[in-house]
Amino acid sequence: MSGEQSVPGGPGDGSPAGPGTVRPGGRTARTRAAALRAAEDALIEAGFDALDLADIARRADIGKTTVYRRWGTPAALVADLLLDMAEQSLPRTETGTLDGDLRANAGLVHKTLTDPRSGALFKAVITAAACDADAAAALHRFYATRIAEWAPCVDQAIARGEVPQGTDASEVIRAVSAPLYYRFLVSGDPLDAAAADRAARAAGAAARAGAYAASYDHP
Amino acid sequence: MSGEQSVPGGPGDGSPAGPGTVRPGGRTARTRAAALRAAEDALIEAGFDALDLADIARRADIGKTTVYRRWGTPAALVADLLLDMAEQSLPRTETGTLDGDLRANAGLVHKTLTDPRSGALFKAVITAAACDADAAAALHRFYATRIAEWAPCVDQAIARGEVPQGTDASEVIRAVSAPLYYRFLVSGDPLDAAAADRAARAAGAAARAGAYAASYDHP
């Protein structure tokens, strides 16, 4: 697995390292692992449009019947891949300040979207979600997991008095990612390190100004 | 045409009203208008995956050969539709304050993405852009046009002293849209009026704090 849920050489990058990253044994688990790795490769090479279950069976060296019985459709296979990506996702970085934590988060998203493999993978799963409700539900669960992993850095900033009480922690984390995904999927503007820094800085500044505090939503 | 580039009953909604909205006459222009309207309907009904030039010819009541000769591929037809959407796009609203202008912008994006027809259309053209380089280039030009239309509201706020000199006007406009597109395409969190207000408020607060000023990027 690569991307937002992983770093090269770290837990979750496919090497059998780290507690919680080893797949439970057994043939069923090995079959799933092989199919998901093949799906990831196929999505990176050719996108969701070209995803084909017979091709996945060939790439993973498992029976076509097994693949069809277990997943049924390309979208269901993508949904299972997203579940696995969420399960393998990395713990957040803690730097001790809100700006530092948000910069670490923005850096991870930036790295995920600009890496050729993980960038192509994320574009493919987002495309799958635009075409299929089950893939969309799995995509939303993946991001809910990632947002929940990072939101505590905002709660800690509230406790330290860096941002107002009642600040919506999840919304601050979404605000860091949003400008980067907007460039990636929508506007095509450069997705560089400056854009990542600016995303983190703007989310922090808006949070300090109380823009994500509940009192604003319900005055 | 519907969505971010138009309002019901306003210029650009398909009624032959308003300067700059009337298509030049002639058979070629009429053929293009019919094909683009058919493409829009087809994209809304079934998405980019299902877009088929023969079906467009039938829907538009024009020759299949004409459609194939003029556009060649579904992606090229989408690119031409995006060019037309940019040409028909609405002027910005001016309210006299940065917060008011950003709220108007957020409201327009919110309306575009939550309207069943224009929401489906935007999802389809963004999917097309994820699959095809020419469609992506056309999508990027469409958003560059929309961002350039709204950026002057930030320049006016700089002139009024509401935000620091050197604030990147385009980046403030992108910051208003980004959280809404993130919900729409990525996280699936509710895309409601509160989200639109929060997007406008956060972009304004970050701009006032200097988060989009050039001095931050090159300290």
XYZ file of C-alpha atoms in Angstrom:
438
model
C 0.000 0.000 0.000
C 1.254 3.493 -0.704
C 0.029 7.004 -0.144
C -1.689 8.900 2.629
C -1.926 5.747 4.717
C 1.757 4.895 4.439
C 5.320 6.097 3.933
C 8.087 4.265 2.036
C 9.855 1.919 4.420
C 7.317 2.568 7.162
C 4.617 0.312 8.512
C 1.953 -0.377 5.955
C 4.166 -0.025 2.880
C 3.909 -3.719 2.073
C 6.927 -4.907 4.066
C 6.013 -7.386 6.812
C 6.933 -4.978 9.625
C 5.314 -3.322 12.613
C 2.558 -4.411 14.951
C -0.896 -4.251 13.415
C 0.404 -4.317 9.840
C 0.847 -8.087 9.436
C -2.174 -9.666 7.765
C -3.578 -12.641 9.628
C -2.484 -15.868 7.950
C -4.598 -18.438 6.161
C -5.392 -18.985 2.509
C -8.388 -16.631 2.465
C -6.312 -13.767 3.850
C -3.480 -14.483 1.392
C -5.937 -14.591 -1.503
C -7.409 -11.260 -0.464
C -3.966 -9.695 -0.066
C -2.923 -10.878 -3.540
C -6.144 -9.643 -5.147
C -5.940 -6.240 -3.456
C -2.303 -5.796 -4.469
C -3.234 -6.695 -8.063
C -6.180 -4.274 -7.952
C -3.892 -1.521 -6.710
C -1.405 -2.159 -9.535
C -4.164 -2.303 -12.157
C -5.770 0.935 -10.902
C -2.407 2.725 -10.950
C -1.639 1.505 -14.484
C -4.958 2.077 -16.192
C -7.543 3.626 -13.859
C -10.931 2.435 -12.675
C -12.491 2.326 -16.167
C -10.156 -0.479 -17.194
C -10.442 -2.532 -13.982
C -11.425 -6.085 -14.927
C -11.919 -9.012 -12.526
C -10.531 -11.641 -14.932
C -7.355 -9.557 -15.277
C -7.099 -9.312 -11.473
C -7.350 -13.110 -11.176
C -4.511 -13.496 -13.712
C -2.294 -10.873 -12.058
C -2.885 -12.324 -8.560
C -2.561 -15.918 -9.795
C -5.852 -16.937 -8.182
C -8.953 -18.556 -9.641
C -11.303 -16.380 -11.675
C -14.271 -18.035 -9.924
C -12.840 -17.073 -6.534
C -12.498 -13.437 -7.593
C -16.003 -13.255 -9.075
C -17.563 -15.053 -6.070
C -15.776 -12.917 -3.506
C -16.083 -9.421 -5.067
C -18.546 -9.714 -7.954
C -17.828 -6.278 -9.459
C -14.821 -3.989 -9.956
C -16.474 -1.413 -7.659
C -16.802 -3.970 -4.841
C -13.112 -4.808 -5.225
C -12.264 -1.080 -4.972
C -14.472 -0.817 -1.861
C -12.544 -3.704 -0.260
C -9.230 -2.088 -1.223
C -10.338 1.142 0.478
C -11.281 -0.811 3.611
C -7.809 -2.356 3.623
C -6.182 1.077 3.052
C -8.088 2.450 6.057
C -7.034 -0.523 8.207
C -3.385 -0.108 7.240
C -3.348 3.657 7.662
C -0.553 5.310 9.606
C -0.788 7.039 12.987
C -0.558 10.823 12.887
C 2.610 12.796 13.564
C 2.668 14.811 16.812
C 4.856 17.929 16.832
C 3.571 19.769 19.932
C 2.039 22.761 18.105
C -1.069 23.092 15.964
C 0.828 24.700 13.087
C 3.427 21.919 13.194
C 0.785 19.198 13.263
C -1.236 20.745 10.418
C 1.952 21.169 8.385
C 2.755 17.478 8.935
C -0.750 16.556 7.795
C -0.534 18.796 4.709
C 2.882 17.327 3.897
C 1.468 13.794 4.009
C -1.476 14.669 1.762
C 0.854 16.517 -0.629
C 3.201 13.509 -0.796
C 0.271 11.140 -1.375
C -1.212 13.142 -4.234
C 2.078 13.982 -5.987
C 3.638 10.515 -5.777
C 3.044 8.981 -9.239
C 1.786 5.638 -7.852
C -0.328 6.812 -4.950
C -1.550 9.878 -6.893
C -2.825 7.600 -9.676
C -4.343 5.235 -7.102
C -6.251 8.018 -5.337
C -7.479 9.454 -8.649
C -8.734 5.980 -9.584
C -10.594 5.302 -6.316
C -12.149 8.780 -6.365
C -13.288 8.156 -9.957
C -14.738 4.802 -8.853
C -16.640 6.613 -6.086
C -18.078 9.082 -8.614
C -19.499 6.117 -10.589
C -20.643 3.672 -7.873
C -22.475 4.125 -4.556
C -20.696 1.255 -2.742
C -17.282 2.566 -3.767
C -18.408 6.033 -2.627
C -19.446 4.703 0.787
C -16.063 2.977 1.153
C -14.228 6.151 0.078
C -16.163 8.188 2.651
C -15.308 5.648 5.378
C -11.624 5.821 4.382
C -11.582 9.616 4.771
C -13.617 9.474 7.999
C -10.899 7.164 9.391
C -8.110 9.495 8.322
C -9.898 12.605 9.641
C -10.603 10.863 12.985
C -6.912 9.902 13.215
C -5.789 13.539 12.878
C -8.611 15.448 14.630
C -7.092 14.968 18.131
C -4.280 17.396 17.215
C -6.922 20.142 17.126
C -8.460 18.979 20.418
C -4.976 19.220 21.930
C -4.641 22.763 20.534
C -7.976 23.666 22.166
C -6.669 22.266 25.477
C -3.479 24.350 25.078
C -5.592 27.454 24.378
C -4.265 27.835 20.813
C -7.750 27.848 19.270
C -11.199 28.683 20.724
C -13.290 26.211 22.716
C -15.933 24.598 20.510
C -13.703 24.487 17.416
C -14.805 21.640 15.114
C -11.628 19.537 15.007
C -12.665 17.406 12.012
C -13.486 20.516 10.006
C -9.995 21.941 10.594
C -8.446 18.702 9.316
C -10.721 18.724 6.257
C -9.676 22.352 5.644
C -6.008 21.315 5.385
C -6.726 18.635 2.753
C -9.366 20.495 0.768
C -7.184 23.004 -1.152
C -4.799 20.193 -2.140
C -7.557 17.891 -3.427
C -9.135 20.900 -5.194
C -5.913 21.432 -7.159
C -5.498 17.696 -7.743
C -9.022 16.962 -9.007
C -10.579 20.238 -10.085
C -8.508 23.330 -10.910
C -5.203 21.726 -11.941
C -3.186 24.537 -10.307
C 0.334 23.519 -9.199
C 0.352 21.084 -6.286
C 3.702 22.077 -4.792
C 5.207 22.321 -1.314
C 4.184 26.004 -1.130
C 0.542 25.006 -1.706
C 0.794 22.455 1.120
C 2.321 25.005 3.507
C -0.332 27.553 2.569
C -3.139 25.021 3.168
C -1.826 24.257 6.669
C -1.223 27.935 7.478
C -4.673 29.050 6.275
C -6.477 26.307 8.223
C -4.545 27.230 11.382
C -5.188 30.963 10.948
C -8.918 30.436 10.333
C -9.130 28.102 13.350
C -7.401 30.677 15.606
C -9.832 33.351 14.337
C -12.720 31.118 15.455
C -14.012 30.353 11.955
C -14.556 26.674 12.875
C -16.107 27.344 16.299
C -19.658 26.158 16.924
C -20.747 29.625 18.072
C -20.328 30.843 14.507
C -22.675 28.182 13.139
C -25.339 28.792 15.770
C -24.979 32.395 16.892
C -26.714 25.319 -19.214
C -27.098 25.125 -15.498
C -24.884 25.390 -12.472
C -22.013 27.588 -11.436
C -22.070 29.357 -14.766
C -25.788 30.127 -14.678
C -28.906 30.708 -12.614
C -32.460 29.631 -13.480
C -34.073 32.339 -15.584
C -30.834 34.293 -15.772
C -28.501 34.812 -18.677
C -26.906 31.588 -19.773
C -29.753 29.307 -18.733
C -30.582 28.472 -22.316
C -33.140 31.237 -22.920
C -32.141 33.595 -25.729
C -31.644 36.605 -23.412
C -28.950 39.064 -22.492
C -25.995 40.419 -24.399
C -23.206 37.918 -24.883
C -25.452 34.928 -24.296
C -26.976 34.598 -27.761
C -25.107 32.070 -29.851
C -24.120 33.372 -33.238
C -26.487 32.020 -35.881
C -25.742 29.691 -38.733
C -26.102 25.961 -39.132
C -22.700 25.133 -37.617
C -23.487 27.085 -34.470
C -26.935 25.486 -34.202
C -25.456 22.025 -34.666
C -22.895 22.681 -31.945
C -25.565 24.028 -29.578
C -27.743 20.954 -30.126
C -24.836 18.539 -29.626
C -23.663 20.289 -26.459
C -27.167 20.306 -25.001
C -27.485 16.579 -25.789
C -24.064 15.937 -24.225
C -25.112 17.799 -21.109
C -28.318 15.751 -20.822
C -26.482 12.475 -21.419
C -23.778 13.290 -18.846
C -26.422 14.189 -16.260
C -28.372 10.994 -16.904
C -25.575 8.448 -17.060
C -22.163 10.020 -16.447
C -19.031 10.216 -18.579
C -18.527 6.423 -18.757
C -21.710 6.028 -20.763
C -21.194 9.003 -23.104
C -21.514 7.758 -26.682
C -21.214 9.877 -29.842
C -23.844 7.893 -31.773
C -26.308 8.475 -28.934
C -25.489 12.194 -28.979
C -26.216 12.333 -32.720
C -29.613 10.671 -32.137
C -30.524 12.937 -29.199
C -29.468 16.098 -31.060
C -31.060 14.951 -34.335
C -27.888 15.565 -36.279
C -25.829 13.279 -38.503
C -23.582 10.734 -36.844
C -20.836 11.571 -39.366
C -21.024 15.235 -38.378
C -20.623 14.388 -34.699
C -17.705 12.009 -35.305
C -15.979 14.431 -37.689
C -16.388 17.438 -35.408
C -15.552 15.901 -32.010
C -14.112 12.439 -32.638
C -14.215 11.266 -29.011
C -16.495 11.660 -26.003
C -13.663 13.458 -24.150
C -13.330 16.031 -26.956
C -17.081 16.659 -26.763
C -16.780 17.194 -22.997
C -13.866 19.587 -23.599
C -16.027 21.600 -26.016
C -18.902 21.608 -23.512
C -16.549 23.003 -20.852
C -15.402 25.720 -23.266
C -19.042 26.652 -23.829
C -19.745 26.606 -20.068
C -16.815 28.999 -19.509
C -18.051 31.306 -22.291
C -21.569 31.368 -20.849
C -20.447 31.852 -17.258
C -22.084 34.503 -15.108
C -20.529 37.715 -13.814
C -19.738 37.761 -10.099
C -21.961 39.321 -7.463
C -20.637 42.491 -5.798
C -21.808 43.157 -2.239
C -19.318 45.816 -1.077
C -17.552 43.684 1.569
C -15.127 40.789 1.270
C -17.202 38.553 3.558
C -20.347 39.319 1.570
C -18.622 38.641 -1.749
C -17.065 35.383 -0.537
C -20.420 34.280 0.873
C -22.046 34.976 -2.512
C -19.335 32.912 -4.198
C -19.714 30.033 -1.720
C -23.497 30.155 -2.169
C -23.131 29.849 -5.942
C -20.736 26.882 -5.680
C -23.014 25.246 -3.087
C -26.050 25.682 -5.352
C -24.130 24.280 -8.342
C -22.948 21.162 -6.546
C -26.216 20.375 -4.739
C -28.554 20.966 -7.687
C -29.327 17.455 -9.016
C -28.716 18.394 -12.645
C -25.680 20.624 -12.315
C -24.210 18.458 -9.529
C -24.377 15.401 -11.795
C -22.952 17.423 -14.691
C -19.970 18.643 -12.657
C -19.293 15.153 -11.299
C -19.319 13.857 -14.895
C -16.961 16.487 -16.310
C -14.560 16.066 -13.370
C -14.606 12.293 -13.941
C -13.890 12.910 -17.631
C -10.919 15.081 -16.639
C -9.565 12.287 -14.410
C -9.562 9.954 -17.452
C -8.478 12.224 -20.325
C -5.799 14.905 -20.679
C -7.758 17.095 -23.129
C -10.825 17.063 -20.895
C -8.547 17.910 -17.942
C -7.064 20.883 -19.816
C -10.581 22.123 -20.630
C -11.683 21.649 -17.002
C -8.672 23.630 -15.774
C -9.450 26.440 -18.245
C -13.067 26.503 -17.035
C -11.976 26.942 -13.394
C -9.284 29.483 -14.363
C -12.075 31.523 -15.992
C -14.302 31.288 -12.923
C -11.447 32.125 -10.531
C -10.412 35.124 -12.675
C -14.034 36.330 -12.678
C -14.166 36.385 -8.850
C -10.580 37.329 -7.910
C -11.215 41.103 -8.280
C -13.403 41.006 -5.138
C -10.226 40.245 -3.178
C -8.273 42.981 -4.984
C -11.037 45.413 -3.975
C -10.742 44.193 -0.357
C -6.978 44.866 -0.509
C -7.716 48.388 -1.799
C -10.214 48.914 1.061
C -7.590 47.712 3.568
C -9.640 44.638 4.584
C -6.805 42.206 3.834
C -3.003 42.685 3.608
C -1.222 43.987 0.522
C 0.208 41.121 -1.507
C -2.687 38.756 -0.771
C -3.035 36.186 -3.590
C -6.576 36.933 -4.780
C -6.965 33.740 -6.830
C -5.885 31.629 -3.872
C -8.574 33.173 -1.655
C -11.224 32.318 -4.265
C -9.902 28.744 -4.561
C -10.034 28.498 -0.741
C -13.778 29.237 -0.776
C -14.532 26.474 -3.299
C -12.088 23.869 -2.018
C -13.921 22.651 1.123
C -17.145 22.305 -0.877
C -15.558 20.287 -3.682
C -13.736 18.200 -1.049
C -17.073 17.201 0.478
C -18.632 16.688 -2.953
C -15.897 14.494 -4.453
C -13.846 13.090 -1.613
C -15.132 12.918 1.960
C -18.897 12.794 1.377
C -19.577 14.968 4.445
C -22.830 16.967 4.272
C -22.766 19.735 1.677
C -25.209 22.096 3.364
C -25.638 25.857 3.688
C -23.634 25.836 6.940
C -20.692 24.263 5.099
C -20.889 27.002 2.451
C -20.982 29.768 5.087
C -18.069 28.186 6.938
C -16.023 27.954 3.733
C -16.534 31.667 3.032
C -15.872 32.677 6.650
C -12.684 30.588 6.933
C -11.266 31.921 3.645
C -11.986 35.499 4.769
C -10.475 34.963 8.230
C -7.323 33.340 6.810
C -6.984 36.158 4.245
C -7.295 38.837 6.973
C -4.645 36.985 9.013
C -2.279 37.236 6.030
C -2.201 33.509 5.268
C -2.464 34.196 1.512
C 0.047 37.083 1.468
C 3.189 36.687 -0.654
C 5.425 37.575 2.296
C 4.476 34.267 3.894
C 5.574 32.268 0.855
C 8.892 34.114 0.534
C 9.763 35.279 4.041
